[in-house]
GROMACS .gro file of C-alpha atoms in nm:
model
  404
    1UNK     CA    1   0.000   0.000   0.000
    2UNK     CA    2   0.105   0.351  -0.061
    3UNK     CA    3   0.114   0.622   0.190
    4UNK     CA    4   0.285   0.946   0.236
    5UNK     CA    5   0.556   1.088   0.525
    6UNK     CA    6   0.346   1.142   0.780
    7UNK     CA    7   0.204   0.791   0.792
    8UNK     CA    8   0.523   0.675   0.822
    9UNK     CA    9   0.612   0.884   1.139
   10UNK     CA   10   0.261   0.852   1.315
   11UNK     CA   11   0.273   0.488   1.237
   12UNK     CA   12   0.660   0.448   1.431
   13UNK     CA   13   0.545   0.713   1.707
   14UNK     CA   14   0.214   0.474   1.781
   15UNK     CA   15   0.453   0.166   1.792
   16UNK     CA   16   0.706   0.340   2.039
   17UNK     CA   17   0.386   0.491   2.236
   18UNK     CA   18   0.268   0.167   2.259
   19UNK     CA   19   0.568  -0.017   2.367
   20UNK     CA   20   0.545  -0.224   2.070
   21UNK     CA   21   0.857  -0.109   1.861
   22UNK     CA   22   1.109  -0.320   1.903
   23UNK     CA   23   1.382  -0.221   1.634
   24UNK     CA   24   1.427  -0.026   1.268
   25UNK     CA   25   1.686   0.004   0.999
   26UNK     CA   26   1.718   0.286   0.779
   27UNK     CA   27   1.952   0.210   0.438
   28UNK     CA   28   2.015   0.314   0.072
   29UNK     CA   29   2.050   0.704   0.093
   30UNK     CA   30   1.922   0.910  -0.157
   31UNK     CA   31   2.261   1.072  -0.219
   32UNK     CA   32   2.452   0.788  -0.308
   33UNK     CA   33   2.765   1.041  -0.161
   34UNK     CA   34   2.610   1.081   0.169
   35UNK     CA   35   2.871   0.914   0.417
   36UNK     CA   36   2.634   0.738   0.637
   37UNK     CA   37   2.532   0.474   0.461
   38UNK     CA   38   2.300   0.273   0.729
   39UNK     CA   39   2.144   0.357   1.067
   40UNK     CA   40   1.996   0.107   1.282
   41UNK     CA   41   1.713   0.221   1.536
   42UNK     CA   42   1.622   0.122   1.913
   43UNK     CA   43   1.430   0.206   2.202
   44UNK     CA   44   1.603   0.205   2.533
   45UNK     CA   45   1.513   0.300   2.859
   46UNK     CA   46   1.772   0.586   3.065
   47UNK     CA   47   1.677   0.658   3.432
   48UNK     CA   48   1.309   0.626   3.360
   49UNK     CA   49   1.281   0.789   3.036
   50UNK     CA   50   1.279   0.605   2.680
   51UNK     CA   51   1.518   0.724   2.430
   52UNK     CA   52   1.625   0.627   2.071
   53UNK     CA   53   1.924   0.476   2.045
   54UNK     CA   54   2.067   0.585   1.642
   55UNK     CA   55   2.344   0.337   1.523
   56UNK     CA   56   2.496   0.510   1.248
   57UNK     CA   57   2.720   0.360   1.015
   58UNK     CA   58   2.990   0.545   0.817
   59UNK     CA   59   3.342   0.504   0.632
   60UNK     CA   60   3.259   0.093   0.774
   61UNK     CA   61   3.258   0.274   1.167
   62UNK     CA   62   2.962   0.256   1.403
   63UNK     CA   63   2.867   0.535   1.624
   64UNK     CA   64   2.608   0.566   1.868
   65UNK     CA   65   2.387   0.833   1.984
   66UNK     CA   66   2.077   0.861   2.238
   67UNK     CA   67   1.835   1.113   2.181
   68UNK     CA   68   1.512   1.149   2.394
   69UNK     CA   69   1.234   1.043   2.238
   70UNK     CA   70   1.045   1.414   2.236
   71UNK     CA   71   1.339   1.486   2.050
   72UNK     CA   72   1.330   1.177   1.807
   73UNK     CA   73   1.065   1.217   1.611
   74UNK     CA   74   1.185   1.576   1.409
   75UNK     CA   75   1.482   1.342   1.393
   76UNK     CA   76   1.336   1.049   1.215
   77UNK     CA   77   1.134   1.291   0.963
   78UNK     CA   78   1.465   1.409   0.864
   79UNK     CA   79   1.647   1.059   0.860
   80UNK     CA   80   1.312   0.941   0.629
   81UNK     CA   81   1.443   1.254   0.371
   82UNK     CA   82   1.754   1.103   0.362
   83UNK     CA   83   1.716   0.751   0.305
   84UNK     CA   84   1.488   0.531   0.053
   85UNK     CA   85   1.473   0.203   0.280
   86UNK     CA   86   1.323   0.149   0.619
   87UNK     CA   87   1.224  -0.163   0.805
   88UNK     CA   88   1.068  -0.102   1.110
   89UNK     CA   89   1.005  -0.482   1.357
   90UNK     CA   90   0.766  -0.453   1.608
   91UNK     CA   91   0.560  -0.717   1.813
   92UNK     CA   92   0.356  -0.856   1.591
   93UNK     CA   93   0.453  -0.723   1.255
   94UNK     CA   94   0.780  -0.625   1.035
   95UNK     CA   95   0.680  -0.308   0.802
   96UNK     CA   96   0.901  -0.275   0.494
   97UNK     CA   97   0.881   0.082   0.361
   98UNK     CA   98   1.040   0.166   0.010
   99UNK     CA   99   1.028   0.585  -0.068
  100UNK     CA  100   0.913   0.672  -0.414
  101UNK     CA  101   0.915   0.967  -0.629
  102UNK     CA  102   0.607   1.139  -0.385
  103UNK     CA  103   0.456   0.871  -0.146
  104UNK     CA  104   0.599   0.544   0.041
  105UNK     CA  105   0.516   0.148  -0.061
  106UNK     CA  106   0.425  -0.059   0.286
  107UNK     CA  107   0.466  -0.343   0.281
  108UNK     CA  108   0.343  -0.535   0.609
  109UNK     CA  109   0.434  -0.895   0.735
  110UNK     CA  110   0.324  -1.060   1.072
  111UNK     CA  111   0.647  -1.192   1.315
  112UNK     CA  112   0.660  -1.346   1.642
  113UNK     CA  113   0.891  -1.071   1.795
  114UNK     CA  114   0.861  -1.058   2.177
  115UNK     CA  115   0.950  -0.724   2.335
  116UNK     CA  116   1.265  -0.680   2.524
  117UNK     CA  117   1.318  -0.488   2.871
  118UNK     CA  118   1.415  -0.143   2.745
  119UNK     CA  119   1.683  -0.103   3.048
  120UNK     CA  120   2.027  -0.005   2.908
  121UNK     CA  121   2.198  -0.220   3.060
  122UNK     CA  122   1.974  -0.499   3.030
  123UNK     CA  123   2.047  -0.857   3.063
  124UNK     CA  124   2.153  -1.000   2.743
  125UNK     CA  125   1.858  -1.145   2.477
  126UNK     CA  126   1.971  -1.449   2.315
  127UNK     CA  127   1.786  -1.536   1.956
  128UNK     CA  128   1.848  -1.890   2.109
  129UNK     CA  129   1.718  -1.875   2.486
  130UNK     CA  130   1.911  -2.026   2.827
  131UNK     CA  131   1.668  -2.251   2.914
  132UNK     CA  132   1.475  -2.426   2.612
  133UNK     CA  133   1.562  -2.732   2.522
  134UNK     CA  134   1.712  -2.703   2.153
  135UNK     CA  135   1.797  -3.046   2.012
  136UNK     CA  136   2.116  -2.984   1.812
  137UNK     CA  137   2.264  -2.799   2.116
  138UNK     CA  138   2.150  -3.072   2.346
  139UNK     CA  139   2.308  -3.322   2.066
  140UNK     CA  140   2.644  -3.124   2.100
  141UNK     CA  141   2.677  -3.111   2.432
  142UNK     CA  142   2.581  -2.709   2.450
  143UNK     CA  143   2.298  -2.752   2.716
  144UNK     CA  144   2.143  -3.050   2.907
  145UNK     CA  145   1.780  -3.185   2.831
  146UNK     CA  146   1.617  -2.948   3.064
  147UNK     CA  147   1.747  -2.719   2.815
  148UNK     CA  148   2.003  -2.556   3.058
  149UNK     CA  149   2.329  -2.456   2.898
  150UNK     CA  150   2.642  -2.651   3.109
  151UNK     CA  151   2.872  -2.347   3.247
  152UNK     CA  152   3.167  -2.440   3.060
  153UNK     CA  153   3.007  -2.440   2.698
  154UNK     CA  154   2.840  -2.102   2.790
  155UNK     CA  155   3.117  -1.879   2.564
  156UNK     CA  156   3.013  -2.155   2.294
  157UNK     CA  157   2.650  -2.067   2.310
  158UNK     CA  158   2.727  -1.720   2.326
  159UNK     CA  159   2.924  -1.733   2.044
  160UNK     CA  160   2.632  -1.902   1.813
  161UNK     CA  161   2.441  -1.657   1.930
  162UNK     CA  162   2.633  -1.341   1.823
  163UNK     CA  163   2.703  -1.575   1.501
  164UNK     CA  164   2.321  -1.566   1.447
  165UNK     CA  165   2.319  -1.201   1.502
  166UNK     CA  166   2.450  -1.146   1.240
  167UNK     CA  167   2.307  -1.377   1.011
  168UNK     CA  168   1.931  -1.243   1.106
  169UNK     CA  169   2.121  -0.862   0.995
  170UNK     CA  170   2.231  -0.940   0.701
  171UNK     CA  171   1.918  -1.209   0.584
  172UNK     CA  172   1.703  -0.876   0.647
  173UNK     CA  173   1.919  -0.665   0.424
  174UNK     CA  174   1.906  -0.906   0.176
  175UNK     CA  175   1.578  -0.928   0.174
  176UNK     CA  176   1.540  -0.527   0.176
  177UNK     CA  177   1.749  -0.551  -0.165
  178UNK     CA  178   1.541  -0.806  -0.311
  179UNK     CA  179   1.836  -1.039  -0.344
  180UNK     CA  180   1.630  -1.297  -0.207
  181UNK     CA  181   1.302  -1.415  -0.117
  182UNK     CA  182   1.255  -1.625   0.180
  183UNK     CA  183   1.457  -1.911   0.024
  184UNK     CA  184   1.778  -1.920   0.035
  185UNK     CA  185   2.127  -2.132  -0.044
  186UNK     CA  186   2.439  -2.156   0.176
  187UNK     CA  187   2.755  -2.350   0.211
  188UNK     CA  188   2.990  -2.293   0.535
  189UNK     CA  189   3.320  -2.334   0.407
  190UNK     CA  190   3.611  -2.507   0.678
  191UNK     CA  191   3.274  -2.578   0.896
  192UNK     CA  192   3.494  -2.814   1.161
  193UNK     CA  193   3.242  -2.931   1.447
  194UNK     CA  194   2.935  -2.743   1.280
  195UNK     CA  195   2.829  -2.590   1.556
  196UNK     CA  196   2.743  -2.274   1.379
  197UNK     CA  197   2.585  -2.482   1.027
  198UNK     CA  198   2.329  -2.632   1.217
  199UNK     CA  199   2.248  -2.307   1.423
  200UNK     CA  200   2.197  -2.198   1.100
  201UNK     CA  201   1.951  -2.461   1.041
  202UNK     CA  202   1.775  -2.436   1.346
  203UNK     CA  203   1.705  -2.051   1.270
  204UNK     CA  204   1.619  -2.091   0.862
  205UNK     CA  205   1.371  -2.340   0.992
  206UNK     CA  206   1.186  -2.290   1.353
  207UNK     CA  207   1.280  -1.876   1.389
  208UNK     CA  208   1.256  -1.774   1.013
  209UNK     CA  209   1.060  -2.025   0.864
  210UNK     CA  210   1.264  -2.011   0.511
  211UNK     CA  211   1.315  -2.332   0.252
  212UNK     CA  212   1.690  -2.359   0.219
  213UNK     CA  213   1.975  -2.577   0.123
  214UNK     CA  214   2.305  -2.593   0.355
  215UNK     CA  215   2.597  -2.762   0.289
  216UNK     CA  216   2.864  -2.759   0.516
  217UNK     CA  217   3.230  -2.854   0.410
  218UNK     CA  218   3.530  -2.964   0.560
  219UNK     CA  219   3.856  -3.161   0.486
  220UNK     CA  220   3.808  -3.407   0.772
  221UNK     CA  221   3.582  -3.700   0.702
  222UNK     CA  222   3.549  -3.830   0.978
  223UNK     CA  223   3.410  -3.507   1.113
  224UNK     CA  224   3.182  -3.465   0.873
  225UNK     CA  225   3.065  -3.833   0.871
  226UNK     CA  226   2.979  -3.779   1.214
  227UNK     CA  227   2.813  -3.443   1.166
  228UNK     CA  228   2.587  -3.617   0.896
  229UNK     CA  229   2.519  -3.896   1.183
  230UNK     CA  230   2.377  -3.627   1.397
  231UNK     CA  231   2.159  -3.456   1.079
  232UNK     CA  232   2.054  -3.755   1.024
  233UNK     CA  233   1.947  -3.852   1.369
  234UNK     CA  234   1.740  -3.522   1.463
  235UNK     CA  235   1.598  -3.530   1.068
  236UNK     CA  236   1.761  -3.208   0.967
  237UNK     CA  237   1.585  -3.156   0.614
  238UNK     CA  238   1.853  -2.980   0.310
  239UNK     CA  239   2.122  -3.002   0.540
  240UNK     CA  240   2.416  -3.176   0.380
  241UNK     CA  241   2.789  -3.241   0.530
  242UNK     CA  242   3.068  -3.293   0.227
  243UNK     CA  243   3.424  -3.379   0.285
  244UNK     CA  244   3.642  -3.193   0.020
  245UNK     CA  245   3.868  -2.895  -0.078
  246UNK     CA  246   3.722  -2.538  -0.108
  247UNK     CA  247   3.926  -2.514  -0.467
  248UNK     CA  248   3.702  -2.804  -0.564
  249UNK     CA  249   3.350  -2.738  -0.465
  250UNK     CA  250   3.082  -2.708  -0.707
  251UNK     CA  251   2.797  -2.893  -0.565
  252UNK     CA  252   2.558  -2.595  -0.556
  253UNK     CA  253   2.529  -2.295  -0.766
  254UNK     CA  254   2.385  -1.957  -0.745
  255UNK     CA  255   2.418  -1.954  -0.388
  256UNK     CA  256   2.290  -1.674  -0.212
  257UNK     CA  257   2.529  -1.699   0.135
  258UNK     CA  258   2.877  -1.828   0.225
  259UNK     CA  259   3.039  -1.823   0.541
  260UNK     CA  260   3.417  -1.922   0.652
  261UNK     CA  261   3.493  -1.899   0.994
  262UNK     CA  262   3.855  -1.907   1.111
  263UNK     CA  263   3.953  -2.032   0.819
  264UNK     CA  264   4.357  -2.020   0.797
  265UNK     CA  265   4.616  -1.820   0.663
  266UNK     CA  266   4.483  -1.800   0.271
  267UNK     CA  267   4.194  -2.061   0.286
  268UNK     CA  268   4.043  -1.761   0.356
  269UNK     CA  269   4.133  -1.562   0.055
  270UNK     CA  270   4.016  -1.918  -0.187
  271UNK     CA  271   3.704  -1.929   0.039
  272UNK     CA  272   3.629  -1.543  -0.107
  273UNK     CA  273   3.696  -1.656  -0.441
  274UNK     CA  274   3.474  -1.935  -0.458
  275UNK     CA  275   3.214  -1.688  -0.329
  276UNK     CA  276   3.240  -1.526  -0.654
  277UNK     CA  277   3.260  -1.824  -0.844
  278UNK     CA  278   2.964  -1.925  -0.718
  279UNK     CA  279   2.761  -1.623  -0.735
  280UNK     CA  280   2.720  -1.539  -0.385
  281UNK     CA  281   2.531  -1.262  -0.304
  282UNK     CA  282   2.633  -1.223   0.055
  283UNK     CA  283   2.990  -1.319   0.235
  284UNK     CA  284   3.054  -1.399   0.580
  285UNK     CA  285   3.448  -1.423   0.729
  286UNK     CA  286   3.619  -1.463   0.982
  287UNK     CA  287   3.985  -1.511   0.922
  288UNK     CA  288   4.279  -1.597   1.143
  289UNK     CA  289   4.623  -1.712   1.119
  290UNK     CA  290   4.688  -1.440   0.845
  291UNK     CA  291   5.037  -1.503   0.774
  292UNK     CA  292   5.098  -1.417   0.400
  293UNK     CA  293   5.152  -1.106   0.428
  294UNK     CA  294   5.428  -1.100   0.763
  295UNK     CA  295   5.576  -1.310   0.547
  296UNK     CA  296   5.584  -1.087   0.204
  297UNK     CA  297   5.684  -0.772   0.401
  298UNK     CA  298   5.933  -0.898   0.608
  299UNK     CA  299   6.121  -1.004   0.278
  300UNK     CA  300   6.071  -0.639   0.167
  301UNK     CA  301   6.255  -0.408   0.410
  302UNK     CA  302   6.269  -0.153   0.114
  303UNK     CA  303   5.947  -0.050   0.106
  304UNK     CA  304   5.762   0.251   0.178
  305UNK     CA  305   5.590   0.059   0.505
  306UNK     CA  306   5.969   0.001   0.658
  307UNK     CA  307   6.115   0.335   0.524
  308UNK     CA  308   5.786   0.556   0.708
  309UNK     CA  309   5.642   0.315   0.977
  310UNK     CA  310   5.956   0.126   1.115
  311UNK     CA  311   5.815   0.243   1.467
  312UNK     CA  312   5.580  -0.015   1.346
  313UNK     CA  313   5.798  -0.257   1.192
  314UNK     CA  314   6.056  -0.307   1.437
  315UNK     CA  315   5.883  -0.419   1.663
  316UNK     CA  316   5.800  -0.805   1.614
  317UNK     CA  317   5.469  -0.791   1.785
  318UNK     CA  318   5.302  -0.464   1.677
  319UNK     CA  319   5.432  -0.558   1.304
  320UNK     CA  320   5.215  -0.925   1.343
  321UNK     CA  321   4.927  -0.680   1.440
  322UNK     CA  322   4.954  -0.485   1.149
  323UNK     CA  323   4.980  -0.724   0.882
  324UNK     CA  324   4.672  -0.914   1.069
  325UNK     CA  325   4.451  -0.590   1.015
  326UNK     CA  326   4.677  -0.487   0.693
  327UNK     CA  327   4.493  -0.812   0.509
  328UNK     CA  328   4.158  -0.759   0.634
  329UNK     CA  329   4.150  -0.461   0.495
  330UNK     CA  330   4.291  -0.564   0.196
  331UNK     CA  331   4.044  -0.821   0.195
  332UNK     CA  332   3.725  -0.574   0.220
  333UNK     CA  333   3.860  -0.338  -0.037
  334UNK     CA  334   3.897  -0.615  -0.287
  335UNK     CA  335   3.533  -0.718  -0.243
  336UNK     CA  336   3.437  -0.377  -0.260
  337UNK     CA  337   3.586  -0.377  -0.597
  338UNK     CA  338   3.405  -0.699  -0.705
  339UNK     CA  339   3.063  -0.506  -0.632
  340UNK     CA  340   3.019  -0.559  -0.256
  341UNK     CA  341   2.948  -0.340   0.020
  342UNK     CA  342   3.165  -0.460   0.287
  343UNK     CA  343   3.189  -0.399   0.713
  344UNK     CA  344   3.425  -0.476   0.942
  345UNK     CA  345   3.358  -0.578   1.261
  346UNK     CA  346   3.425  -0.733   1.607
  347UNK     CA  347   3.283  -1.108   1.578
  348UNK     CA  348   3.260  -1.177   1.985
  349UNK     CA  349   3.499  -0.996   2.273
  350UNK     CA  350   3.824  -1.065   2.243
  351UNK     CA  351   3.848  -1.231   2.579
  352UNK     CA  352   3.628  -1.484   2.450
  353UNK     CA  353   3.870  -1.580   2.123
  354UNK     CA  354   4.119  -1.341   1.917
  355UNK     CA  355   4.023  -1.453   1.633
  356UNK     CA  356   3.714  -1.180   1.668
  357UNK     CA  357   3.766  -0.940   1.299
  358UNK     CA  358   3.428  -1.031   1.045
  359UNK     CA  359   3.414  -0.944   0.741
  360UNK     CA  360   3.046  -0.832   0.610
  361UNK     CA  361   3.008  -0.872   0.222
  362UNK     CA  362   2.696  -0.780   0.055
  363UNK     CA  363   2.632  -0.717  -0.274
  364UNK     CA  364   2.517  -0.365  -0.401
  365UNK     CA  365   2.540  -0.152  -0.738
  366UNK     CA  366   2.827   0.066  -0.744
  367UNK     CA  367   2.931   0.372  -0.987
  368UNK     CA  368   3.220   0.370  -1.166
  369UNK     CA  369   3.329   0.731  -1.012
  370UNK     CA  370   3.369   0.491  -0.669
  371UNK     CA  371   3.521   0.227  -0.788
  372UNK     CA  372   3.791   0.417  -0.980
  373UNK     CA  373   3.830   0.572  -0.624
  374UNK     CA  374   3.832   0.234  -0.399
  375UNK     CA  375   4.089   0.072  -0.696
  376UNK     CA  376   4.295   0.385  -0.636
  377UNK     CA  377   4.273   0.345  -0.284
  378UNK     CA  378   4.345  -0.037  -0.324
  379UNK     CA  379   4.646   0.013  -0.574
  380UNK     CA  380   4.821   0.295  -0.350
  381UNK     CA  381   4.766   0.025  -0.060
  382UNK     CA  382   4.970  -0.244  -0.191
  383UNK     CA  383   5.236  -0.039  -0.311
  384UNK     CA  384   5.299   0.090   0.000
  385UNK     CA  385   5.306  -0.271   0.171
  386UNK     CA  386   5.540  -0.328  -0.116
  387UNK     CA  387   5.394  -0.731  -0.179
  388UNK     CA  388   5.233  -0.872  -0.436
  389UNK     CA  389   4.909  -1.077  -0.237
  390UNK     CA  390   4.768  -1.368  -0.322
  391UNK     CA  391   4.428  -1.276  -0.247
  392UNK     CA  392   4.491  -1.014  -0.574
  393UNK     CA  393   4.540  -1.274  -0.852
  394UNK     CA  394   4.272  -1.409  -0.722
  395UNK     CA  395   4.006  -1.173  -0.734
  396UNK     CA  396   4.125  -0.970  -1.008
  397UNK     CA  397   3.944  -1.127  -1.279
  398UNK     CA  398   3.624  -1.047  -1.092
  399UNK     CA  399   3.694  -0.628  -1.037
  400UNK     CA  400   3.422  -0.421  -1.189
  401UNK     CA  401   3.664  -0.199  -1.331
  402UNK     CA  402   3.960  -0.285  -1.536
  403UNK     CA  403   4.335  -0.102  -1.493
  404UNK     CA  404   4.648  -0.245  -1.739
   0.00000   0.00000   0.00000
């Protein structure tokens, strides 16, 4: 249905006066060289009074502001000027608003959202709940049959958690692009225990209620005989364990989503490439052991890093932390350059595991003015490292925009 601005601001201030808004994302600007490219929307509760919490995303950086919600709403008639996209959860119903050339198209879908306590500093709301039996967790060991999780698998479950954070984010912006529907395809590359595949499962089929296919692969077969064991056993429909090389998988194709978690050193950077290769509208990493490039640079003390950062390079620990983050962001930029939108973000708390850094690939349209800037941006880069990364020859071939 079509409607104009101010049914889209009485309809968010009945929600919030109602205590029925639970969250809202804002996206696509109308100036495609406005700087904040996303803002994410909640209500919170400070000393008695409700406030809007604004997430705002820019140059891949969150930052966070609370404004009162008397102040809010001039606000969010602004923020719906400067944006085209808004989805707007509440209990009860998702609204999906799209800005035309003079009115807005709603588009309204029920949900079984539950509201939240709006304390700031709330206890912690799991997607998967302390408490409820789940079978796959109870299968794994995660939590007991009275569905309590055992204290010493609790950073586990937190971790799947946060993992399906994530996964419910991007899903929705997927959906808000119209990259897909509510079916979708996904292989977990290096997937090791599967933990986080059948999480996955769990949430595509009693949270979201999607049709999917999942494959998880892995190199050891006896792992993944044993994860098939345990599909098998708890009747886990289109989920589907393979033993094989990432270089070598072409079982499914068009796929919507890939993930690789803590994949190592550059099984990362062939996990990205088959992403391309297989269409994938949407990547998920999270590397670790990223040696290539301490390696590279160490062999290159003539290069502009060592001649202006030796502060840096000297030192053997600081220098591993720079090349870690060095081919992250070498990592993003080259996506960005095969037509993603890319974030970079914390995973889970460091104290939890250091290998934390997640990389957020979705694919957008992108003009040619930016991409002659982020190929600038990514040229200048690796000169100045002074290597020659793997993770270019492989992605090359797939850059929107071509350079002899």
């Amino acid at each position: 249905m079509k409607k104009d601005r101010a049914y889209i601001e009485n309809l968010l201030k009945d929600l919030v006066e109602k205590n029925s808004f639970i969250k809202a994302t804002v996206s696509n600007p109308v100036d495609k060289k406005y700087k904040i490219k996303k803002i994410n929307l909640k209500p919170i509760l400070i000393k008695d009074e409700i406030f809007i919490q604004l997430e705002s995303f820019k140059d891949n950086k969150a930052y966070h502001e609370n404004i009162c919600y008397c102040e809010f709403l001039p606000k969010f008639s602004q923020i719906l000027e400067e944006f085209k996209q808004i989805l707007i959860v509440s209990q009860g119903a998702d609204y999906q608003i799209l800005k035309g050339k003079s009115d807005y198209n709603i588009k309204e879908s029920k949900n079984s959202k539950n509201l939240v306590s709006l304390e700031h500093n709330k206890k912690k709301q799991y997607i998967i709940e302390d408490g409820k039996p789940v079978p796959f967790l109870i299968k794994l060991g995660v939590m007991g049959e009275d569905g309590k999780v055992f204290k010493n698998s609790y950073d586990k479950f937190r971790q799947i958690n946060k993992y399906l954070e994530f996964i419910d984010d991007t899903i929705r912006e997927m959906q808000s692009k119209k990259l897909i529907d509510t079916h979708i395809k996904v292989v977990d590359f290096g997937c090791g225990k599967s933990y986080l595949t059948f999480a996955l499962h769990h949430y595509l089929k009693n949270i979201k209620d999607f049709t999917y296919e999942i494959i998880g692969l892995d190199l050891k077969k006896d792992v993944m005989d044993k994860c098939n064991r345990i599909a098998n056993e708890l009747e886990c429909d289109n989920l589907e364990f393979l033993t094989g090389n990432i270089k070598d998988f072409d079982k499914l194709q068009n796929v919507d989503l890939i993930f690789s978690l803590h994949a190592c050193n550059n099984a990362t950077d062939y996990a990205l490439l088959k992403g391309l290769e297989l269409g994938a509208k949407a990547i998920l990493a999270v590397p670790c052991c990223q040696h290539e490039f301490n390696e590279k640079m160490s062999k290159n003390k003539n290069s502009n890093f060592f001649l202006k950062e030796n502060t840096i390079g000297k030192h053997g620990i600081l220098f591993e932390k720079f090349t870690s983050i060095a081919t992250d962001a070498f990592r993003a930029q080259a996506l960005e350059l095969c037509g993603f939108r890319t974030q970079v973000m914390e995973f889970i708390d460091m104290e939890h595991t250091p290998k934390n850094i997640l990389i957020k690939a979705i694919k957008e349209k992108v003009s040619r003015e930016s991409l002659e800037k982020k190929y600038n941006e990514y040229r200048t880069f690796k000169e100045y490292l002074g290597i020659e990364p793997i993770l270019d020859e492989l992605l090359s071939p797939y850059f929107l925009i071509k350079y002899n």
